[in-house]
Tab-separated table of N, CA and C in Angstrom:
chain	number	residue	atom	x	y	z
A	85	MET	N	-0.058	6.396	-23.929
A	85	MET	CA	0.665	7.075	-24.965
A	85	MET	C	-0.082	6.962	-26.296
A	86	ASN	N	-0.589	5.775	-26.611
A	86	ASN	CA	-1.325	5.544	-27.852
A	86	ASN	C	-2.571	6.417	-27.907
A	87	HIS	N	-3.193	6.620	-26.746
A	87	HIS	CA	-4.390	7.450	-26.662
A	87	HIS	C	-4.075	8.912	-27.012
A	88	VAL	N	-2.933	9.417	-26.572
A	88	VAL	CA	-2.519	10.797	-26.830
A	88	VAL	C	-2.253	10.985	-28.326
A	89	ALA	N	-1.582	10.052	-28.951
A	89	ALA	CA	-1.280	10.143	-30.384
A	89	ALA	C	-2.570	10.126	-31.198
A	90	ARG	N	-3.516	9.289	-30.826
A	90	ARG	CA	-4.792	9.227	-31.534
A	90	ARG	C	-5.551	10.546	-31.400
A	91	ARG	N	-5.489	11.140	-30.205
A	91	ARG	CA	-6.173	12.410	-29.968
A	91	ARG	C	-5.562	13.538	-30.815
A	92	ILE	N	-4.221	13.575	-30.896
A	92	ILE	CA	-3.536	14.569	-31.731
A	92	ILE	C	-3.896	14.341	-33.194
A	93	GLY	N	-3.939	13.110	-33.631
A	93	GLY	CA	-4.298	12.779	-35.010
A	93	GLY	C	-5.704	13.245	-35.357
A	94	ARG	N	-6.648	13.020	-34.449
A	94	ARG	CA	-8.022	13.478	-34.696
A	94	ARG	C	-8.103	14.999	-34.768
A	95	SER	N	-7.386	15.659	-33.867
A	95	SER	CA	-7.392	17.121	-33.879
A	95	SER	C	-6.827	17.652	-35.199
A	96	LEU	N	-5.729	17.081	-35.652
A	96	LEU	CA	-5.151	17.494	-36.937
A	96	LEU	C	-6.102	17.190	-38.091
A	97	ALA	N	-6.774	16.075	-38.046
A	97	ALA	CA	-7.695	15.699	-39.112
A	97	ALA	C	-8.850	16.691	-39.209
A	98	LEU	N	-9.229	17.305	-38.099
A	98	LEU	CA	-10.300	18.289	-38.117
A	98	LEU	C	-9.788	19.689	-38.456
A	99	VAL	N	-8.626	20.050	-37.936
A	99	VAL	CA	-8.129	21.411	-38.072
A	99	VAL	C	-7.412	21.630	-39.417
A	100	LEU	N	-6.650	20.657	-39.881
A	100	LEU	CA	-5.842	20.831	-41.078
A	100	LEU	C	-6.666	21.178	-42.319
A	101	PRO	N	-7.765	20.508	-42.621
A	101	PRO	CA	-8.547	20.910	-43.801
A	101	PRO	C	-9.089	22.344	-43.709
A	102	VAL	N	-9.486	22.763	-42.511
A	102	VAL	CA	-9.985	24.125	-42.327
A	102	VAL	C	-8.864	25.126	-42.608
A	103	VAL	N	-7.675	24.869	-42.107
A	103	VAL	CA	-6.534	25.751	-42.330
A	103	VAL	C	-6.197	25.809	-43.815
A	104	LEU	N	-6.190	24.682	-44.499
A	104	LEU	CA	-5.873	24.659	-45.925
A	104	LEU	C	-6.908	25.423	-46.749
A	105	VAL	N	-8.169	25.247	-46.440
A	105	VAL	CA	-9.218	25.957	-47.174
A	105	VAL	C	-9.112	27.459	-46.952
A	106	LEU	N	-8.920	27.874	-45.716
A	106	LEU	CA	-8.801	29.302	-45.420
A	106	LEU	C	-7.569	29.920	-46.081
A	107	SER	N	-6.440	29.223	-46.037
A	107	SER	CA	-5.236	29.791	-46.649
A	107	SER	C	-5.388	29.862	-48.167
A	108	GLY	N	-6.037	28.878	-48.759
A	108	GLY	CA	-6.293	28.922	-50.199
A	108	GLY	C	-7.227	30.055	-50.569
A	109	THR	N	-8.238	30.274	-49.768
A	109	THR	CA	-9.187	31.365	-50.013
A	109	THR	C	-8.493	32.710	-49.891
A	110	LEU	N	-7.663	32.861	-48.881
A	110	LEU	CA	-6.940	34.116	-48.711
A	110	LEU	C	-5.956	34.346	-49.850
A	111	ALA	N	-5.315	33.299	-50.331
A	111	ALA	CA	-4.373	33.444	-51.444
A	111	ALA	C	-5.101	33.884	-52.705
A	112	VAL	N	-6.259	33.309	-52.979
A	112	VAL	CA	-7.030	33.672	-54.166
A	112	VAL	C	-7.574	35.091	-54.036
A	113	ALA	N	-7.934	35.487	-52.835
A	113	ALA	CA	-8.470	36.832	-52.623
A	113	ALA	C	-7.396	37.900	-52.854
A	114	ARG	N	-6.121	37.566	-52.679
A	114	ARG	CA	-5.043	38.535	-52.881
A	114	ARG	C	-4.686	38.719	-54.349
A	115	VAL	N	-5.096	37.823	-55.225
A	115	VAL	CA	-4.777	37.950	-56.649
A	115	VAL	C	-5.672	39.020	-57.260
A	116	PRO	N	-5.080	39.990	-57.965
A	116	PRO	CA	-5.864	41.092	-58.533
A	116	PRO	C	-6.595	40.658	-59.809
A	117	TRP	N	-7.684	39.965	-59.661
A	117	TRP	CA	-8.404	39.409	-60.807
A	117	TRP	C	-8.951	40.488	-61.723
A	118	ALA	N	-9.581	41.505	-61.157
A	118	ALA	CA	-10.276	42.485	-61.987
A	118	ALA	C	-9.582	43.840	-62.032
A	119	THR	N	-8.546	44.016	-61.266
A	119	THR	CA	-7.887	45.320	-61.242
A	119	THR	C	-6.444	45.166	-61.670
A	120	ALA	N	-5.823	46.265	-61.996
A	120	ALA	CA	-4.411	46.248	-62.364
A	120	ALA	C	-3.579	45.943	-61.129
A	121	PRO	N	-2.510	45.174	-61.276
A	121	PRO	CA	-1.692	44.850	-60.125
A	121	PRO	C	-1.014	46.101	-59.557
A	122	SER	N	-0.931	46.153	-58.248
A	122	SER	CA	-0.263	47.275	-57.606
A	122	SER	C	0.970	46.761	-56.886
A	123	ASP	N	1.781	47.677	-56.374
A	123	ASP	CA	3.004	47.289	-55.697
A	123	ASP	C	2.728	46.500	-54.425
A	124	SER	N	1.590	46.752	-53.792
A	124	SER	CA	1.312	46.080	-52.532
A	124	SER	C	0.794	44.665	-52.725
A	125	GLN	N	0.368	44.342	-53.914
A	125	GLN	CA	-0.127	42.998	-54.175
A	125	GLN	C	0.969	42.207	-54.867
A	126	ALA	N	1.284	41.058	-54.328
A	126	ALA	CA	2.341	40.248	-54.923
A	126	ALA	C	1.933	38.797	-54.913
A	127	LEU	N	2.342	38.092	-55.925
A	127	LEU	CA	2.114	36.662	-55.984
A	127	LEU	C	3.345	35.982	-55.409
A	128	THR	N	3.150	35.001	-54.569
A	128	THR	CA	4.287	34.328	-53.971
A	128	THR	C	4.606	33.064	-54.744
A	129	ALA	N	5.852	32.656	-54.661
A	129	ALA	CA	6.293	31.457	-55.350
A	129	ALA	C	5.929	30.240	-54.522
A	130	SER	N	6.113	29.074	-55.083
A	130	SER	CA	5.803	27.828	-54.370
A	130	SER	C	6.824	27.615	-53.259
A	131	ALA	N	6.557	26.660	-52.392
A	131	ALA	CA	7.378	26.439	-51.208
A	131	ALA	C	8.788	25.978	-51.543
A	132	ASP	N	9.011	25.414	-52.726
A	132	ASP	CA	10.344	24.926	-53.054
A	132	ASP	C	11.290	26.054	-53.463
A	133	GLY	N	10.837	27.287	-53.476
A	133	GLY	CA	11.705	28.418	-53.730
A	133	GLY	C	11.741	28.860	-55.175
A	134	ALA	N	11.037	28.184	-56.048
A	134	ALA	CA	11.016	28.594	-57.449
A	134	ALA	C	10.262	29.905	-57.566
A	135	SER	N	10.747	30.767	-58.431
A	135	SER	CA	10.061	32.038	-58.608
A	135	SER	C	9.819	32.272	-60.082
A	136	THR	N	8.738	32.978	-60.368
A	136	THR	CA	8.432	33.348	-61.743
A	136	THR	C	8.364	34.847	-61.809
A	137	GLN	N	8.797	35.414	-62.916
A	137	GLN	CA	8.780	36.859	-63.061
A	137	GLN	C	7.496	37.253	-63.759
A	138	GLN	N	6.761	38.163	-63.142
A	138	GLN	CA	5.476	38.629	-63.666
A	138	GLN	C	5.731	39.826	-64.564
A	139	THR	N	5.204	39.810	-65.788
A	139	THR	CA	5.346	40.956	-66.669
A	139	THR	C	4.023	41.684	-66.735
A	140	GLU	N	4.124	42.991	-66.771
A	140	GLU	CA	2.933	43.834	-66.840
A	140	GLU	C	2.357	43.770	-68.255
A	141	PRO	N	1.054	43.738	-68.376
A	141	PRO	CA	0.477	43.781	-69.719
A	141	PRO	C	0.754	45.139	-70.353
A	142	ARG	N	1.017	45.122	-71.647
A	142	ARG	CA	1.344	46.359	-72.346
A	142	ARG	C	0.072	47.060	-72.788
A	143	THR	N	0.121	48.381	-72.741
A	143	THR	CA	-1.026	49.183	-73.147
A	143	THR	C	-1.078	49.257	-74.675
A	144	PRO	N	-2.260	49.547	-75.241
A	144	PRO	CA	-2.365	49.650	-76.702
A	144	PRO	C	-1.421	50.691	-77.297
A	145	GLN	N	-1.208	51.814	-76.597
A	145	GLN	CA	-0.311	52.829	-77.135
A	145	GLN	C	1.144	52.365	-77.127
A	146	GLU	N	1.534	51.557	-76.142
A	146	GLU	CA	2.894	51.019	-76.123
A	146	GLU	C	3.103	50.039	-77.270
A	147	VAL	N	2.105	49.212	-77.510
A	147	VAL	CA	2.182	48.253	-78.614
A	147	VAL	C	2.279	48.999	-79.945
A	148	LEU	N	1.440	50.030	-80.111
A	148	LEU	CA	1.452	50.817	-81.342
A	148	LEU	C	2.796	51.527	-81.519
A	149	ARG	N	3.294	52.156	-80.464
A	149	ARG	CA	4.580	52.859	-80.543
A	149	ARG	C	5.699	51.917	-80.966
A	150	ASP	N	5.759	50.743	-80.336
A	150	ASP	CA	6.815	49.790	-80.669
A	150	ASP	C	6.684	49.291	-82.105
A	151	ARG	N	5.451	49.073	-82.548
A	151	ARG	CA	5.228	48.616	-83.921
A	151	ARG	C	5.660	49.684	-84.921
A	152	LEU	N	5.329	50.944	-84.623
A	152	LEU	CA	5.681	52.033	-85.540
A	152	LEU	C	7.179	52.311	-85.547
A	153	VAL	N	7.843	52.194	-84.407
A	153	VAL	CA	9.298	52.362	-84.373
A	153	VAL	C	9.964	51.259	-85.190
A	154	ALA	N	9.454	50.041	-85.080
A	154	ALA	CA	9.987	48.938	-85.885
A	154	ALA	C	9.750	49.203	-87.373
A	155	GLU	N	8.579	49.724	-87.710
A	155	GLU	CA	8.273	50.070	-89.096
A	155	GLU	C	9.210	51.168	-89.600
A	156	LEU	N	9.505	52.135	-88.752
A	156	LEU	CA	10.442	53.201	-89.101
A	156	LEU	C	11.822	52.615	-89.389
A	157	GLN	N	12.251	51.655	-88.591
A	157	GLN	CA	13.559	51.037	-88.786
A	157	GLN	C	13.613	50.248	-90.100
A	158	GLU	N	12.507	49.566	-90.436
A	158	GLU	CA	12.465	48.766	-91.658
A	158	GLU	C	12.266	49.626	-92.899
A	159	GLU	N	11.445	50.654	-92.805
A	159	GLU	CA	11.113	51.501	-93.956
A	159	GLU	C	11.767	52.868	-93.793
A	160	ASN	N	10.959	53.840	-93.422
A	160	ASN	CA	11.458	55.186	-93.143
A	160	ASN	C	10.435	55.908	-92.273
A	161	PRO	N	10.797	57.046	-91.700
A	161	PRO	CA	9.876	57.764	-90.812
A	161	PRO	C	8.583	58.195	-91.493
A	162	GLY	N	8.631	58.507	-92.774
A	162	GLY	CA	7.415	58.911	-93.485
A	162	GLY	C	6.369	57.811	-93.496
A	163	VAL	N	6.805	56.591	-93.713
A	163	VAL	CA	5.881	55.440	-93.704
A	163	VAL	C	5.295	55.258	-92.308
A	164	ALA	N	6.149	55.365	-91.274
A	164	ALA	CA	5.674	55.191	-89.899
A	164	ALA	C	4.693	56.299	-89.515
A	165	LEU	N	4.956	57.531	-89.931
A	165	LEU	CA	4.042	58.641	-89.613
A	165	LEU	C	2.714	58.493	-90.343
A	166	THR	N	2.746	58.014	-91.573
A	166	THR	CA	1.501	57.753	-92.300
A	166	THR	C	0.702	56.674	-91.588
A	167	SER	N	1.375	55.624	-91.123
A	167	SER	CA	0.693	54.568	-90.371
A	167	SER	C	0.119	55.104	-89.063
A	168	LEU	N	0.840	56.027	-88.434
A	168	LEU	CA	0.339	56.646	-87.203
A	168	LEU	C	-0.951	57.403	-87.488
A	169	GLN	N	-0.966	58.172	-88.554
A	169	GLN	CA	-2.173	58.931	-88.913
A	169	GLN	C	-3.343	57.989	-89.177
A	170	LYS	N	-3.097	56.916	-89.900
A	170	LYS	CA	-4.164	55.937	-90.189
A	170	LYS	C	-4.683	55.314	-88.897
A	171	GLU	N	-3.768	55.012	-87.999
A	171	GLU	CA	-4.162	54.401	-86.731
A	171	GLU	C	-4.977	55.371	-85.875
A	172	MET	N	-4.622	56.652	-85.899
A	172	MET	CA	-5.387	57.661	-85.152
A	172	MET	C	-6.796	57.795	-85.731
A	173	ASN	N	-6.923	57.693	-87.041
A	173	ASN	CA	-8.250	57.744	-87.669
A	173	ASN	C	-9.053	56.491	-87.352
A	174	ARG	N	-8.356	55.350	-87.286
A	174	ARG	CA	-9.034	54.072	-87.028
A	174	ARG	C	-9.437	53.924	-85.566
A	175	LYS	N	-8.595	54.384	-84.650
A	175	LYS	CA	-8.855	54.267	-83.205
A	175	LYS	C	-8.718	55.635	-82.550
A	176	PRO	N	-9.767	56.435	-82.582
A	176	PRO	CA	-9.692	57.777	-81.979
A	176	PRO	C	-9.354	57.764	-80.486
A	177	SER	N	-9.581	56.657	-79.809
A	177	SER	CA	-9.269	56.581	-78.377
A	177	SER	C	-7.765	56.702	-78.115
A	178	LEU	N	-6.948	56.447	-79.126
A	178	LEU	CA	-5.497	56.569	-78.965
A	178	LEU	C	-4.985	57.981	-79.252
A	179	ALA	N	-5.866	58.888	-79.658
A	179	ALA	CA	-5.447	60.235	-80.066
A	179	ALA	C	-4.697	60.980	-78.964
A	180	ARG	N	-5.055	60.746	-77.717
A	180	ARG	CA	-4.368	61.474	-76.635
A	180	ARG	C	-2.911	61.021	-76.480
A	181	HIS	N	-2.545	59.896	-77.111
A	181	HIS	CA	-1.173	59.397	-77.046
A	181	HIS	C	-0.396	59.705	-78.322
A	182	CYS	N	-1.047	60.372	-79.266
A	182	CYS	CA	-0.437	60.635	-80.565
A	182	CYS	C	0.870	61.416	-80.443
A	183	LYS	N	0.885	62.443	-79.625
A	183	LYS	CA	2.084	63.277	-79.498
A	183	LYS	C	3.262	62.497	-78.938
A	184	SER	N	3.024	61.698	-77.909
A	184	SER	CA	4.139	60.949	-77.319
A	184	SER	C	4.665	59.907	-78.305
A	185	ILE	N	3.778	59.304	-79.084
A	185	ILE	CA	4.218	58.324	-80.084
A	185	ILE	C	5.000	59.024	-81.189
A	186	ALA	N	4.511	60.175	-81.642
A	186	ALA	CA	5.209	60.922	-82.695
A	186	ALA	C	6.586	61.396	-82.216
A	187	LYS	N	6.688	61.801	-80.946
A	187	LYS	CA	7.995	62.195	-80.395
A	187	LYS	C	8.959	61.010	-80.412
A	188	ALA	N	8.455	59.842	-80.021
A	188	ALA	CA	9.292	58.637	-80.034
A	188	ALA	C	9.761	58.332	-81.452
A	189	LEU	N	8.879	58.548	-82.428
A	189	LEU	CA	9.269	58.339	-83.823
A	189	LEU	C	10.326	59.359	-84.247
A	190	GLY	N	10.208	60.588	-83.788
A	190	GLY	CA	11.212	61.611	-84.088
A	190	GLY	C	12.584	61.243	-83.535
A	191	ARG	N	12.595	60.766	-82.295
A	191	ARG	CA	13.868	60.346	-81.695
A	191	ARG	C	14.460	59.156	-82.443
A	192	ALA	N	13.599	58.200	-82.815
A	192	ALA	CA	14.065	57.024	-83.548
A	192	ALA	C	14.589	57.411	-84.934
A	193	ALA	N	13.989	58.424	-85.552
A	193	ALA	CA	14.445	58.878	-86.872
A	193	ALA	C	15.848	59.473	-86.780
A	194	VAL	N	16.109	60.248	-85.731
A	194	VAL	CA	17.446	60.822	-85.557
A	194	VAL	C	18.452	59.717	-85.270
A	195	GLU	N	18.059	58.743	-84.473
A	195	GLU	CA	18.965	57.628	-84.180
A	195	GLU	C	19.294	56.842	-85.449
A	196	LYS	N	18.323	56.708	-86.350
A	196	LYS	CA	18.552	55.950	-87.586
A	196	LYS	C	19.338	56.759	-88.609
A	197	TYR	N	18.980	58.036	-88.799
A	197	TYR	CA	19.577	58.846	-89.858
A	197	TYR	C	20.684	59.765	-89.391
A	198	GLY	N	20.812	59.924	-88.090
A	198	GLY	CA	21.886	60.741	-87.563
A	198	GLY	C	21.592	62.230	-87.586
A	199	ALA	N	21.639	62.829	-88.714
A	199	ALA	CA	21.483	64.277	-88.823
A	199	ALA	C	20.050	64.705	-88.573
A	200	VAL	N	19.895	65.778	-87.820
A	200	VAL	CA	18.563	66.296	-87.503
A	200	VAL	C	17.853	66.740	-88.777
A	201	HIS	N	18.580	67.402	-89.676
A	201	HIS	CA	17.960	67.906	-90.907
A	201	HIS	C	17.461	66.763	-91.781
A	202	ARG	N	18.203	65.686	-91.822
A	202	ARG	CA	17.785	64.534	-92.624
A	202	ARG	C	16.539	63.878	-92.032
A	203	ALA	N	16.506	63.724	-90.717
A	203	ALA	CA	15.336	63.129	-90.051
A	203	ALA	C	14.117	64.030	-90.200
A	204	GLN	N	14.321	65.340	-90.118
A	204	GLN	CA	13.215	66.303	-90.197
A	204	GLN	C	12.552	66.285	-91.573
A	205	ALA	N	13.261	65.855	-92.603
A	205	ALA	CA	12.711	65.832	-93.962
A	205	ALA	C	11.505	64.907	-94.083
A	206	PHE	N	11.336	63.988	-93.162
A	206	PHE	CA	10.234	63.032	-93.217
A	206	PHE	C	8.983	63.511	-92.483
A	207	ALA	N	9.001	64.699	-91.938
A	207	ALA	CA	7.886	65.207	-91.127
A	207	ALA	C	6.573	65.171	-91.908
A	208	ARG	N	5.493	64.871	-91.204
A	208	ARG	CA	4.140	64.834	-91.763
A	208	ARG	C	3.234	65.654	-90.847
A	209	PRO	N	2.127	66.157	-91.350
A	209	PRO	CA	1.211	66.934	-90.496
A	209	PRO	C	0.351	66.032	-89.620
A	210	VAL	N	0.972	65.279	-88.736
A	210	VAL	CA	0.255	64.416	-87.812
A	210	VAL	C	0.700	64.774	-86.398
A	211	CYS	N	-0.246	64.916	-85.509
A	211	CYS	CA	0.013	65.222	-84.090
A	211	CYS	C	0.794	66.512	-83.921
A	212	ASP	N	0.354	67.532	-84.591
A	212	ASP	CA	0.970	68.856	-84.503
A	212	ASP	C	2.457	68.774	-84.854
A	213	THR	N	3.273	69.251	-83.970
A	213	THR	CA	4.714	69.271	-84.234
A	213	THR	C	5.459	68.293	-83.337
A	214	ALA	N	4.788	67.248	-82.898
A	214	ALA	CA	5.399	66.311	-81.958
A	214	ALA	C	6.589	65.576	-82.578
A	215	PHE	N	6.492	65.196	-83.859
A	215	PHE	CA	7.613	64.527	-84.512
A	215	PHE	C	8.826	65.459	-84.526
A	216	ALA	N	8.610	66.714	-84.902
A	216	ALA	CA	9.702	67.691	-84.941
A	216	ALA	C	10.300	67.899	-83.552
A	217	THR	N	9.466	67.884	-82.529
A	217	THR	CA	9.954	68.019	-81.158
A	217	THR	C	10.843	66.843	-80.793
A	218	GLY	N	10.411	65.642	-81.177
A	218	GLY	CA	11.223	64.455	-80.913
A	218	GLY	C	12.557	64.503	-81.628
A	219	VAL	N	12.555	65.020	-82.856
A	219	VAL	CA	13.801	65.167	-83.612
A	219	VAL	C	14.708	66.185	-82.920
A	220	ALA	N	14.129	67.316	-82.535
A	220	ALA	CA	14.913	68.410	-81.948
A	220	ALA	C	15.483	68.040	-80.574
A	221	GLN	N	14.861	67.137	-79.869
A	221	GLN	CA	15.321	66.777	-78.527
A	221	GLN	C	16.682	66.106	-78.555
A	222	LEU	N	17.061	65.543	-79.673
A	222	LEU	CA	18.338	64.818	-79.727
A	222	LEU	C	19.469	65.646	-80.332
A	223	ARG	N	19.318	66.938	-80.398
A	223	ARG	CA	20.393	67.798	-80.927
A	223	ARG	C	21.582	67.769	-80.044
């Protein structure tokens, strides 16, 4: 009996480290180090059942939009639109998002001021008529 237990112990001593190394390698290979996370890739929680919620990194245009909406709430839509124009001049790579940001500012202006005509008074010549479109969408 003692001989059988020793044999099982030796087998585990040889096999267990190999299994641990392979499972660790496979776990690291599943983490999206260089690419954006997709729905098929998931990080698992530890064995005790604890889970952590993963948040997606925010894009520069989302950060800018949120900052400008906050600025609109603190100041007024004219200040936020002027800041949008300055930001478009400073970072031309964000220009393709200018219209969607201006629309969001238009919607936020109507939410803050209520009346469409009052919100429209703050319009600036930035991103064509996107601000006006955002204002008009909440009629």
